[in-house]
Tab-separated table of C-alpha atoms in Angstrom:
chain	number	residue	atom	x	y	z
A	347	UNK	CA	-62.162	-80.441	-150.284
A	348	UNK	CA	-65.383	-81.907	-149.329
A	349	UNK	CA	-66.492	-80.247	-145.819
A	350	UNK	CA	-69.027	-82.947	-144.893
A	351	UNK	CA	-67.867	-84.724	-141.802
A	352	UNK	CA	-64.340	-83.416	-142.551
A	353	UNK	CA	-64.135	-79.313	-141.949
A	354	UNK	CA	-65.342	-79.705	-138.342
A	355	UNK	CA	-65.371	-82.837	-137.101
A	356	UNK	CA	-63.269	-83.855	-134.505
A	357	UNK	CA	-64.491	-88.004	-133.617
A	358	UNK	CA	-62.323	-90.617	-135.456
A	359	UNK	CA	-64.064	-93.337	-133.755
A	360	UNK	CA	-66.262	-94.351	-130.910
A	361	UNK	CA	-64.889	-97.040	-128.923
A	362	UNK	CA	-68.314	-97.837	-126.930
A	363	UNK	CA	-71.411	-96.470	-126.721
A	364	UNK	CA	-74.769	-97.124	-124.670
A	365	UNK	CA	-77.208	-95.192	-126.745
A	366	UNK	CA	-79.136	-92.297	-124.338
A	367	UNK	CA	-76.779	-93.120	-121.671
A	368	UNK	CA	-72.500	-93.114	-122.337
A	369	UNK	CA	-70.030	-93.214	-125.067
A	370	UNK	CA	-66.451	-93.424	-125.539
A	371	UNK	CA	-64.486	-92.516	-128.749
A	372	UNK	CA	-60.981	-90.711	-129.998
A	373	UNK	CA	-59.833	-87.558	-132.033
A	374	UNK	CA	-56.627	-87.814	-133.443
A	375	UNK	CA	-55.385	-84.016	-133.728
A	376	UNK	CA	-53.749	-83.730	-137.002
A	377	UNK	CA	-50.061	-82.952	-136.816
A	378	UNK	CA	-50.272	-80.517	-139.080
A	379	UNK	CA	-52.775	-78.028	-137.793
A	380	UNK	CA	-50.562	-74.844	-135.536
A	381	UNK	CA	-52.883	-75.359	-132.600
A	382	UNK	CA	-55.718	-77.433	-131.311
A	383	UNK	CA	-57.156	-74.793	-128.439
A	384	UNK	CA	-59.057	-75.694	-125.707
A	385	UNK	CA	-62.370	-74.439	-127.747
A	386	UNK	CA	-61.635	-76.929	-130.215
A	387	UNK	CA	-61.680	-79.661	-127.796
A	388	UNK	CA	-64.617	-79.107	-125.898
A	389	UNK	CA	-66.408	-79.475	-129.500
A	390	UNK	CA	-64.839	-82.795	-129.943
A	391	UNK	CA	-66.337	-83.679	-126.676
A	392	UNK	CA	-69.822	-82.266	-127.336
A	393	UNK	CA	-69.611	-83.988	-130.401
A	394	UNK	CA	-69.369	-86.957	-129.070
A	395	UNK	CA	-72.156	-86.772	-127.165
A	396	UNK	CA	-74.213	-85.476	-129.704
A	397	UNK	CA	-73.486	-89.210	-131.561
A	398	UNK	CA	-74.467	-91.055	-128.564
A	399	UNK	CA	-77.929	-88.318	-128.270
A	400	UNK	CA	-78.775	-88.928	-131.732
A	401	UNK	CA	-78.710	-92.754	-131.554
A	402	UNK	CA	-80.952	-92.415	-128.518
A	403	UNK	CA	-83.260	-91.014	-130.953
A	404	UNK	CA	-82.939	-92.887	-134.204
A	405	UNK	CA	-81.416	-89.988	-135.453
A	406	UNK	CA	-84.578	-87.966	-136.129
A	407	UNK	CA	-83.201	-85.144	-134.062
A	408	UNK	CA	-79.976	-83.763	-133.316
A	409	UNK	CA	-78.744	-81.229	-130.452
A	410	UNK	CA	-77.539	-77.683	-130.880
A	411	UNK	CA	-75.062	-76.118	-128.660
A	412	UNK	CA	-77.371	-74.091	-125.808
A	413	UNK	CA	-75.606	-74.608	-121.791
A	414	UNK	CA	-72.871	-75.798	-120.094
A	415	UNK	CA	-72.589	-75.445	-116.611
A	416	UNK	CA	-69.223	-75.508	-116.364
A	417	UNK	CA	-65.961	-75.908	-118.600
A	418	UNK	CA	-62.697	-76.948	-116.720
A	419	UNK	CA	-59.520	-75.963	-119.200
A	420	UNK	CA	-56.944	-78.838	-117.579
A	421	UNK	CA	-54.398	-78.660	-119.754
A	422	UNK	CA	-53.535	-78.093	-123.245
A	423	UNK	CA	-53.194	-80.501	-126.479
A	424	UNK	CA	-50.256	-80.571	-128.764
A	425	UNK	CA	-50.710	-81.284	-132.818
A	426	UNK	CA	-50.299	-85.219	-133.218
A	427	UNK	CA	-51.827	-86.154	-129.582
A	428	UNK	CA	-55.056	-88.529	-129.439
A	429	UNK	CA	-57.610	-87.539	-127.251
A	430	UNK	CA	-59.509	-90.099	-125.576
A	431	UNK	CA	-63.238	-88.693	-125.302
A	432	UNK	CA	-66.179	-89.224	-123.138
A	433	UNK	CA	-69.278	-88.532	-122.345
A	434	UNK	CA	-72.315	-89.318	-120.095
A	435	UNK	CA	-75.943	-88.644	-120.738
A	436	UNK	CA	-78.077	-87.752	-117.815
A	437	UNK	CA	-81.293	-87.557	-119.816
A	438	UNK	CA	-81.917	-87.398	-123.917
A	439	UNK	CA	-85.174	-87.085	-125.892
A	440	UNK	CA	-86.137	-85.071	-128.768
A	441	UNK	CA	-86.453	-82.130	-126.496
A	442	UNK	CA	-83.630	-81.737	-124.658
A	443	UNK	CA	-80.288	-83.633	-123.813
A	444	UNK	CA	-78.063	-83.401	-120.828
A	445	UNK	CA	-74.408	-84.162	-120.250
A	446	UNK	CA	-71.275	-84.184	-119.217
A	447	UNK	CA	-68.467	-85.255	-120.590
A	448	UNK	CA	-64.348	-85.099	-121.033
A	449	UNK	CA	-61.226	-85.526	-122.809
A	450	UNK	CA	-57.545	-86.517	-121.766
A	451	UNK	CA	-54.649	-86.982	-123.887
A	452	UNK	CA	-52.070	-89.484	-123.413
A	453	UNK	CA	-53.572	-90.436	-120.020
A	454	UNK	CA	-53.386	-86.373	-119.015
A	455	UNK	CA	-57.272	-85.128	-118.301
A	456	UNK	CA	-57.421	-81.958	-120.726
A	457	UNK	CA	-60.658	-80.734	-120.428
A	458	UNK	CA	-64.284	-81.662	-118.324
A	459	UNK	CA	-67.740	-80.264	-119.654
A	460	UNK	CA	-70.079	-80.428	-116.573
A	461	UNK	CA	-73.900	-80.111	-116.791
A	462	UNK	CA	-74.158	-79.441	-120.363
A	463	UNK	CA	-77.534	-79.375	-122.227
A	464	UNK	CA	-78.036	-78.992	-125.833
A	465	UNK	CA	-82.249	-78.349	-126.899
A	466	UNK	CA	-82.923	-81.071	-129.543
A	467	UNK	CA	-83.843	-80.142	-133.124
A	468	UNK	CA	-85.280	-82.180	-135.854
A	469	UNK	CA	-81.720	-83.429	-137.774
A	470	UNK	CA	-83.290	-82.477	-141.193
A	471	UNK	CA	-83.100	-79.004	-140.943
A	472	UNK	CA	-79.307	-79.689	-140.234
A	473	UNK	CA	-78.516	-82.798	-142.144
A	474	UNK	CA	-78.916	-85.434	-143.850
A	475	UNK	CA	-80.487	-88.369	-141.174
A	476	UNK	CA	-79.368	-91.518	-143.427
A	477	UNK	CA	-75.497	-89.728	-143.798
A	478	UNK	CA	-75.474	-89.125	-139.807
A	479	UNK	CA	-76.639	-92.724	-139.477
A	480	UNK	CA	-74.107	-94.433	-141.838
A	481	UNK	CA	-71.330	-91.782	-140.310
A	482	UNK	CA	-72.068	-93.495	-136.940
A	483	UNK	CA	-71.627	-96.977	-138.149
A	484	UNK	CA	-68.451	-95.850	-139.625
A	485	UNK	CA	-67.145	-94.751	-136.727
A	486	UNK	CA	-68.423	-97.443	-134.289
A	487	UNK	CA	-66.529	-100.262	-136.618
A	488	UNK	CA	-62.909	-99.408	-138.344
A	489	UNK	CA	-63.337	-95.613	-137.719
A	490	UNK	CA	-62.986	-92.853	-139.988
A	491	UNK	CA	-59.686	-91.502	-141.567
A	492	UNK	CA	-57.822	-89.225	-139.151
A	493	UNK	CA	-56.535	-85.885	-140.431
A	494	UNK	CA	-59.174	-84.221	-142.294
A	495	UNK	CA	-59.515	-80.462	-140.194
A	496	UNK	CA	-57.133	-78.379	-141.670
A	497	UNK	CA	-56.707	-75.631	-138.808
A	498	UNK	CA	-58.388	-72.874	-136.857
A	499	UNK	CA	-60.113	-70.986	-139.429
A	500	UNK	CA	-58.662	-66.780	-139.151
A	501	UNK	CA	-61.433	-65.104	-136.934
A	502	UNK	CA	-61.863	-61.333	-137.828
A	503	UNK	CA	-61.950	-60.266	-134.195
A	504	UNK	CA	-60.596	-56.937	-133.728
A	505	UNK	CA	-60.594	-55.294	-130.384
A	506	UNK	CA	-62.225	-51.749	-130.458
A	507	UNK	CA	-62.728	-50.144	-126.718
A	508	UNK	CA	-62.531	-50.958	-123.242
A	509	UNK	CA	-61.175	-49.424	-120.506
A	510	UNK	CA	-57.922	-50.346	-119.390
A	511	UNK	CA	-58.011	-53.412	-117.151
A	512	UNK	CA	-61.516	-53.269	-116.356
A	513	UNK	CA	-63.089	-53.955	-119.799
A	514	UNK	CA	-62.520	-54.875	-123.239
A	515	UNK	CA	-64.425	-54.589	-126.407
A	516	UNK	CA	-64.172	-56.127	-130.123
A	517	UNK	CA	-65.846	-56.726	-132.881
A	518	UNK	CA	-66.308	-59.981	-134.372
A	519	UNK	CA	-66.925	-60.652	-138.562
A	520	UNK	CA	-68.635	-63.943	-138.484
A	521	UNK	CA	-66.741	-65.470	-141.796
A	522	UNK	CA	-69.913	-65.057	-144.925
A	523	UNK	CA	-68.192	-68.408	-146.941
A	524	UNK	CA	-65.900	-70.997	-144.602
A	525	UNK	CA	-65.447	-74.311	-145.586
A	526	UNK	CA	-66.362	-75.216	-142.038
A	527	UNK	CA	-69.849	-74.386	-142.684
A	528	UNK	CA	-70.233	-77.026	-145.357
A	529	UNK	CA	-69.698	-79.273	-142.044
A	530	UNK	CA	-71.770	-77.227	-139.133
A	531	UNK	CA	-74.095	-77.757	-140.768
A	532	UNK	CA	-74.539	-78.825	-144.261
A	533	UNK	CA	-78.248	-77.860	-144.796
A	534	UNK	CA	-78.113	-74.931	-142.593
A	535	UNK	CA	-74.889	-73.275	-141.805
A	536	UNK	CA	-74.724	-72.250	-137.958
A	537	UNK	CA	-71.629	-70.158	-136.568
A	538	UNK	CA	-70.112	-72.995	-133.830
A	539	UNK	CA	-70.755	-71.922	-130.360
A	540	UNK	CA	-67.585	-73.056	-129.374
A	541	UNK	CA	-65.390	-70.961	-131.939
A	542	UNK	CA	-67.896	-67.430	-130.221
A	543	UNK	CA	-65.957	-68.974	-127.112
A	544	UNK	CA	-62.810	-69.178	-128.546
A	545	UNK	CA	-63.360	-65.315	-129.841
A	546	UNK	CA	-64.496	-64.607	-126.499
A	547	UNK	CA	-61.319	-65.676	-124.788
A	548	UNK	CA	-59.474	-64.070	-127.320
A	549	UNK	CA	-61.171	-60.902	-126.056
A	550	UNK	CA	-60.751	-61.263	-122.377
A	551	UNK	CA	-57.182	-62.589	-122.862
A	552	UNK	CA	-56.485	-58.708	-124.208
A	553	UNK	CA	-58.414	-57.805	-121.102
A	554	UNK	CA	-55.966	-59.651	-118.825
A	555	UNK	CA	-52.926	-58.566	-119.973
A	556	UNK	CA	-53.620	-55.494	-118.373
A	557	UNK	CA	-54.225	-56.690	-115.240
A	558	UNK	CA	-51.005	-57.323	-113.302
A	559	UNK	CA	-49.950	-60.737	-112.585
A	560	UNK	CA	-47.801	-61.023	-109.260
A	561	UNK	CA	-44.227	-62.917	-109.124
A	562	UNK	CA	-43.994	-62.404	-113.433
A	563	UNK	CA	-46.540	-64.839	-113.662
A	564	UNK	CA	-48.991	-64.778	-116.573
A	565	UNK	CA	-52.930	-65.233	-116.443
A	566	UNK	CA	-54.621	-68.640	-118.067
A	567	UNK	CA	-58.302	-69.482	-118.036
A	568	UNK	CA	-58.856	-72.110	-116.292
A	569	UNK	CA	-62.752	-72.423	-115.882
A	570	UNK	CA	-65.832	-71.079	-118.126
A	571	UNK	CA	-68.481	-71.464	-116.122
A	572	UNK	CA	-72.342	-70.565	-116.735
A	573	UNK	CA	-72.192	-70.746	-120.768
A	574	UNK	CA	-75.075	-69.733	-122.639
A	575	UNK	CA	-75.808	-69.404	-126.316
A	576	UNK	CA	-79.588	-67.940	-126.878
A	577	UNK	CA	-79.501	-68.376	-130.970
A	578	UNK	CA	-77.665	-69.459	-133.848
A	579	UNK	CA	-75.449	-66.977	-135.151
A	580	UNK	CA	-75.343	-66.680	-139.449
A	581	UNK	CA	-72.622	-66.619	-141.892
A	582	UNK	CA	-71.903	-63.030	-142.066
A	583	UNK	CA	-72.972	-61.521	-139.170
A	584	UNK	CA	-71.159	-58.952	-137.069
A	585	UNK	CA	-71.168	-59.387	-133.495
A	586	UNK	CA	-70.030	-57.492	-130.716
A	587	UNK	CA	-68.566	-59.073	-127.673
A	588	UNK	CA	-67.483	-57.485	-124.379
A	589	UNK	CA	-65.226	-58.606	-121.397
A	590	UNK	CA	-65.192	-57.095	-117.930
A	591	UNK	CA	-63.568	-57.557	-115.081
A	592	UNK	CA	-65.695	-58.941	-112.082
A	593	UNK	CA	-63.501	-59.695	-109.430
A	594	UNK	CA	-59.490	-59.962	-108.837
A	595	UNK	CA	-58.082	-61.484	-105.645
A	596	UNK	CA	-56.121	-64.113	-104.566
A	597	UNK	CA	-54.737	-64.787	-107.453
A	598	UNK	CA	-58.092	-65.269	-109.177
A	599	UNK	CA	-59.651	-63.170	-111.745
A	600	UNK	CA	-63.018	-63.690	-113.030
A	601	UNK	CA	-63.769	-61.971	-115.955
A	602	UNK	CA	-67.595	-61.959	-117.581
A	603	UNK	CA	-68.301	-62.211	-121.444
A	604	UNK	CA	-71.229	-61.542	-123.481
A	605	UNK	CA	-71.744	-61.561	-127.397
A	606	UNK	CA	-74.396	-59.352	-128.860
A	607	UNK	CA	-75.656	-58.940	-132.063
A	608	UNK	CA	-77.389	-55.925	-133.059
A	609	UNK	CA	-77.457	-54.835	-129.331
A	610	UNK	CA	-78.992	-58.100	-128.435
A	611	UNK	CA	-77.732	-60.617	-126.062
A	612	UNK	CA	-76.475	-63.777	-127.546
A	613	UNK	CA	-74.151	-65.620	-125.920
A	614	UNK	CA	-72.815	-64.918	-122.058
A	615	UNK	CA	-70.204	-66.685	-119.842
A	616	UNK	CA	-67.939	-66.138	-116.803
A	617	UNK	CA	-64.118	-67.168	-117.145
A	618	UNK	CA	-62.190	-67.414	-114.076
A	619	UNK	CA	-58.319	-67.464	-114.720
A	620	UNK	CA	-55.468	-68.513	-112.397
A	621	UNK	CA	-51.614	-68.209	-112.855
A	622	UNK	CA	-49.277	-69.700	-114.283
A	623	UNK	CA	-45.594	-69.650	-115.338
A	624	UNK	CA	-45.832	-67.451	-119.171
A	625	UNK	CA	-45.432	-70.067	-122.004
B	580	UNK	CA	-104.536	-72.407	-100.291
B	581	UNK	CA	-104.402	-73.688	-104.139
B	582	UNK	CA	-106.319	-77.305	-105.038
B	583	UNK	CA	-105.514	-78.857	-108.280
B	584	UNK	CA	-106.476	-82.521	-108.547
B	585	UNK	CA	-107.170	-82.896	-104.620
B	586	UNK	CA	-103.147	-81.600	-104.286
B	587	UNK	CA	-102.663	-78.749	-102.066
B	588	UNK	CA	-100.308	-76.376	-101.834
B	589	UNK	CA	-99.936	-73.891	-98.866
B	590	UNK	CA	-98.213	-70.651	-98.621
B	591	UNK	CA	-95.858	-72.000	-95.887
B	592	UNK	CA	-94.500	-74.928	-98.741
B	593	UNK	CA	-94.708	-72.153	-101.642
B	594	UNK	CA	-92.221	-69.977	-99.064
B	595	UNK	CA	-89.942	-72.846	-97.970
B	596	UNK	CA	-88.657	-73.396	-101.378
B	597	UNK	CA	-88.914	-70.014	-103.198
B	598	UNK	CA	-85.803	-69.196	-102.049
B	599	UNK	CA	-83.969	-71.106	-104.028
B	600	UNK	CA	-86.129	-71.462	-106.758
B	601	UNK	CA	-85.963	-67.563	-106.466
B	602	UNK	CA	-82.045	-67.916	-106.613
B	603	UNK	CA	-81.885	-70.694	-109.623
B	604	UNK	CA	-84.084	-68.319	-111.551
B	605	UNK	CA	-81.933	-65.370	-110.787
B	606	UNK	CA	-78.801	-67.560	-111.907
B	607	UNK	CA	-80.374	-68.663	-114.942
B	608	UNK	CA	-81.769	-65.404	-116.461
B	609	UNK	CA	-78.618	-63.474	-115.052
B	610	UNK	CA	-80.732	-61.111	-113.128
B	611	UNK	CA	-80.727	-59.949	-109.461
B	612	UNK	CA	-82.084	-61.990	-107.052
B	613	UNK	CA	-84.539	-59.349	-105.681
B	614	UNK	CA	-86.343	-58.843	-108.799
B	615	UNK	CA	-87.374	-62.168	-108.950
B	616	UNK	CA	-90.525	-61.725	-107.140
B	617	UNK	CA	-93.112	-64.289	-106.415
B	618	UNK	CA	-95.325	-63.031	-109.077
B	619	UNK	CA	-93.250	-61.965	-111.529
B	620	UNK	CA	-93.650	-63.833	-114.756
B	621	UNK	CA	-90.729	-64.966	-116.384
B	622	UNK	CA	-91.210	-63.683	-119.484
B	623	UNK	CA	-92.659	-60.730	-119.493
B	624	UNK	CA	-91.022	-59.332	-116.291
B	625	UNK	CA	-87.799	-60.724	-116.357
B	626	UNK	CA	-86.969	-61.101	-119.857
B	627	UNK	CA	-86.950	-65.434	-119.616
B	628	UNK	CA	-86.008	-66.726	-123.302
B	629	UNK	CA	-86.798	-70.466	-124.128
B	630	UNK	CA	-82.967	-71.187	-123.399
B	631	UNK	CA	-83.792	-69.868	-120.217
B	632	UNK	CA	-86.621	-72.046	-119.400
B	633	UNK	CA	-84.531	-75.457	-120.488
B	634	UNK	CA	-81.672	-73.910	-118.200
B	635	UNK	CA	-84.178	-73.568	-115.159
B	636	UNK	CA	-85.564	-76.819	-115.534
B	637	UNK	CA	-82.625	-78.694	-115.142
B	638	UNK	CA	-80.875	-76.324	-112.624
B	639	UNK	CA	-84.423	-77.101	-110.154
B	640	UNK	CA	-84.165	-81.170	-111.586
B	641	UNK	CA	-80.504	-81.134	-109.522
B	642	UNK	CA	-81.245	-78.636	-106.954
B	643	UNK	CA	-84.457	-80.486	-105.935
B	644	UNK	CA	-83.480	-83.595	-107.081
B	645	UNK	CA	-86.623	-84.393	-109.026
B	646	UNK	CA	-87.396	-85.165	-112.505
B	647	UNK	CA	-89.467	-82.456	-114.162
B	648	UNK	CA	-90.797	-83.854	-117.943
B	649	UNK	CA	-90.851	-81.115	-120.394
B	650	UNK	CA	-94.695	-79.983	-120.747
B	651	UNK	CA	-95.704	-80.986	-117.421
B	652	UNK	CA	-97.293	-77.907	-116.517
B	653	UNK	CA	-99.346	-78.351	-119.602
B	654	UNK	CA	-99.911	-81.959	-118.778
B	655	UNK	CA	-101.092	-81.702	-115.627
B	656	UNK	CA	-103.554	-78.369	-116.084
B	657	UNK	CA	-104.895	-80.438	-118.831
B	658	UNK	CA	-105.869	-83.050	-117.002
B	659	UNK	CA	-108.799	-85.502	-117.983
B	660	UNK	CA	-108.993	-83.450	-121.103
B	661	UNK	CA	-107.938	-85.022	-124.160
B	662	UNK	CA	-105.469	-83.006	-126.085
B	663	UNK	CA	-108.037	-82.165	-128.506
B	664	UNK	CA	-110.359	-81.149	-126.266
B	665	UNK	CA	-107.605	-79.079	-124.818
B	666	UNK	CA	-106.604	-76.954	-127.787
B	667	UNK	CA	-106.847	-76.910	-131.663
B	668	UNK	CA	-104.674	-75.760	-134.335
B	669	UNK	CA	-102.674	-74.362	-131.608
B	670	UNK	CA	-105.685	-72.266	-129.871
B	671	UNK	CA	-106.518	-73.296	-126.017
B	672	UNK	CA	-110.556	-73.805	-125.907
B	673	UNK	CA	-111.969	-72.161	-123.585
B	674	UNK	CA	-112.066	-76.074	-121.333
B	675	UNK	CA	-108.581	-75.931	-121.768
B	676	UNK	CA	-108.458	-72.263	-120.790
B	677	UNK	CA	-110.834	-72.862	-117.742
B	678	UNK	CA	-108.255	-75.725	-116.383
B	679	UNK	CA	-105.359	-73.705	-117.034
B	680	UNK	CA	-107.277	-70.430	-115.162
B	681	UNK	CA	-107.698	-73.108	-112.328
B	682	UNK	CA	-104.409	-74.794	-112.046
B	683	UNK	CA	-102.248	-71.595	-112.791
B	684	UNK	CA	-104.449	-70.181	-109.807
B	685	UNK	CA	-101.345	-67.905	-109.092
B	686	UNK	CA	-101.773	-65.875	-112.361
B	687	UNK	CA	-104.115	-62.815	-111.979
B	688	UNK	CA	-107.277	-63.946	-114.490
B	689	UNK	CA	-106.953	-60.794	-116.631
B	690	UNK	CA	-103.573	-62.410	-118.022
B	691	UNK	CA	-105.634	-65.343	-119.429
B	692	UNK	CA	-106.251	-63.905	-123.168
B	693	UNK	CA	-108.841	-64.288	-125.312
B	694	UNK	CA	-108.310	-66.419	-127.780
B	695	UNK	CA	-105.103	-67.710	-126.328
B	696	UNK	CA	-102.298	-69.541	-128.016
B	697	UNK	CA	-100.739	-72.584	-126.887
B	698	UNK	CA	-97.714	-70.941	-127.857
B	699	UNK	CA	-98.075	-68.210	-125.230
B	700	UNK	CA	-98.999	-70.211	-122.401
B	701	UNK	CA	-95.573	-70.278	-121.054
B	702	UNK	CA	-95.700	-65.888	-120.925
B	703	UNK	CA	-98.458	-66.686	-118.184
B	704	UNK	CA	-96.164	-68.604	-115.839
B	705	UNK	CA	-94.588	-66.809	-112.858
B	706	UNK	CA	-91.767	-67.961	-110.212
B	707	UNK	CA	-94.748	-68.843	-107.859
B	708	UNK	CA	-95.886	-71.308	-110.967
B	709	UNK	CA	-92.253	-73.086	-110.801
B	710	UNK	CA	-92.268	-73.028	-106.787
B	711	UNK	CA	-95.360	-75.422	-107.470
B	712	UNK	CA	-94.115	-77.540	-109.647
B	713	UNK	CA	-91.006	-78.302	-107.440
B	714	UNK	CA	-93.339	-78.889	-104.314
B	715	UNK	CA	-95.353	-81.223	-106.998
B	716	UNK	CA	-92.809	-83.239	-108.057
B	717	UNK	CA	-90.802	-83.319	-104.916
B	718	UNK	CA	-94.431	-84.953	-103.475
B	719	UNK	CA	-94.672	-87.671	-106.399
B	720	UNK	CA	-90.464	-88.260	-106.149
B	721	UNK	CA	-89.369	-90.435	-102.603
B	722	UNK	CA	-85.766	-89.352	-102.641
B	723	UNK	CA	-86.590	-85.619	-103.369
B	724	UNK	CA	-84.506	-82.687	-101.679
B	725	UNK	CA	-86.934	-80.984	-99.237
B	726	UNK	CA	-84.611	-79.584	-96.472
B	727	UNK	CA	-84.866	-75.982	-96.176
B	728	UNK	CA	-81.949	-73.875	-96.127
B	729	UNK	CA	-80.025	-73.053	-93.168
């Protein structure tokens, strides 16, 4: 299968768009994919803006996942839903963008990225500019073909340490050859930032199981808050990320993340989770 | 007192917002609060990665509410220099160095290299630097935030 604009892309179409300042557009979540997580959805939404960024700037540059002040998890999305997408630009050039944005499904808000901002980089070193340019057109007249992502790639995350429900710790094989990279990005294949935060749920989910949960409830993220990703993380690398408990009361627990690589920092985070009936 | 460009800055305006720049900085980096001294610089003393610098910036643009413009630091030590006269091929001359030495008055002089790199200007600046640059733009921005905390 060809990956380009098809392994991990998640616009269909943009409805409107004010270059540098809002856009509107849609996912359709193929029906045939066993999930569509929360990670996954927040990329269709920083996608989005990314269109309405580049446009700002002829498409010379494009941005790169870096901050995001705060991510609200509202509620999930099934296989087959539309998401309706949006996103507002508080400032773009070809240093920096900020923005936040959101998507609901069938008039039910799912997600909200708040103060988001993404460092500009020249689009070359990521893709072709002419492609990105006729992509956009595409997708600002008919739209493209829905149904291209074929799933959640298998992440090699394997949980190694911790101490029982105070910290967890697991190890993360960064996939060496995923079609997905042949999409993020063609001429320079980046890890996504929001799959690390998938993993990194995935690690402080194991970390919350073993904190108890009154009246048989069960414990779901609801906000990632303070999200940071210092570099791009290579096809085949081996990270390490970590979970710890922070604070637990009131039926809150906040639980802090970090990714390292080679003992260095790379990505950090704070996930506050709430209760909720077990699914 | 500090005088760039006829602009002064006095102690008592450097103290009523370091507190919060302080705490943005601390937020940002993911440090404590009480290492993030006056004249600590951001790089070299608490560990401040580029990331961490576009995180600041806009934390301080809504704290303050005032627009910051990447390079403005730069910009403004520059001055009437023209950017040639300011550095080439990426090496401050030693105008450029003189303006910076004046309008980074904050930063001891033995930080100011020889030859330095425009690339390592950013390693001089401290949270005192950023504490000016708020007051700065607050003074060129009507609607700026300049209540002091309770």
């Amino acid at each position: 299968m060809e990956a380009h604009f098809r392994a991990f892309t998640f616009v269909d179409r943009i409805i409107g768009v004010k270059p540098g300042v809002s856009i509107r557009g849609q996912y359709t979540v193929p029906p045939g994919v066993d999930a569509f997580p929360a990670s996954l959805v927040a990329e269709a939404t920083g996608q989005l803006a990314a269109w309405a960024a580049m446009a700002a700037v002829d498409f010379t540059h494009r941005p790169v996942a870096g901050i995001a002040g705060a991510i609200e998890l509202l509620s999930t999305v099934r296989p087959g839903q539309v998401l309706e997408l949006s996103a507002n630009l508080e400032s773009v050039d070809t240093e920096t963008v900020g923005y936040s944005g959101s998507a609901s499904a069938d008039g039910i808000p799912v997600i909200r990225l708040l103060d988001c901002v993404g460092p500009m980089m020249p689009v070359e070193e990521f893709d072709d500019p002419h492609a990105l340019r006729n992509r956009f057109q595409l997708l600002s007249a008919a739209g493209a073909e829905a149904g291209a992502f074929g799933g959640l790639p298998d992440l090699d995350l394997k949980r190694d340490s911790g101490e029982w429900g105070q910290s967890a710790s697991a190890i993360l094989h960064v996939p060496s050859d995923a079609l997905l990279f042949g999409d993020h990005f063609p001429r320079r294949p980046v890890f996504p930032g929001t799959l690390l935060m998938h993993a990194n749920l995935q690690t402080a989910a194991t970390l919350t199981a073993e904190v108890p949960c009154d009246n048989g409830l069960a414990w779901v993220p609801r906000t990632i808050s303070d999200v940071k990703l210092r570099t791009f993380i290579s096809p085949g690398e081996t990270l390490r990320l970590e979970a710890k408990r922070i604070d637990h009361s009131g039926g809150v627990l906040k639980v802090a993340v970090e990714s390292r690589n080679n003992g260095r920092l790379i990505g950090s985070a704070g996930i506050e989770f709430g209760t909720a009936a077990p699914s | 007192m500090n005088e760039i460009n006829n602009i002064k800055i006095n102690n008592d305006e450097i103290q009523s917002v370091f507190p919060r720049v302080a705490e943005t900085i601390a937020d940002a980096i993911g440090c404590e609060v009480e290492k993030v001294k006056l004249n600590a610089s951001l790089i070299d003393n608490l560990g401040a990665e580029s990331i961490d610098f576009v995180d600041i910036i806009f934390r301080l643009q809504r704290l303050f509410k005032v627009k910051i413009p990447r390079g403005k630091i730069v910009e403004e030590a520059r001055g009437s220099l023209s950017e040639t006269e300011f550095e080439k091929a990426g090496v401050v001359s030693d105008a450029g160095v003189s303006r910076l030495r004046d309008y980074l008055s904050e930063v001891p002089p033995d930080r100011f290299k020889s030859p330095l790199n425009v690339a390592d200007i950013p390693r001089l600046f401290t949270v005192e630097t950023f504490c000016k640059l708020v007051i700065r733009q607050q003074r060129a921005t009507p609607t700026a935030d300049v209540s002091t905390p309770a």
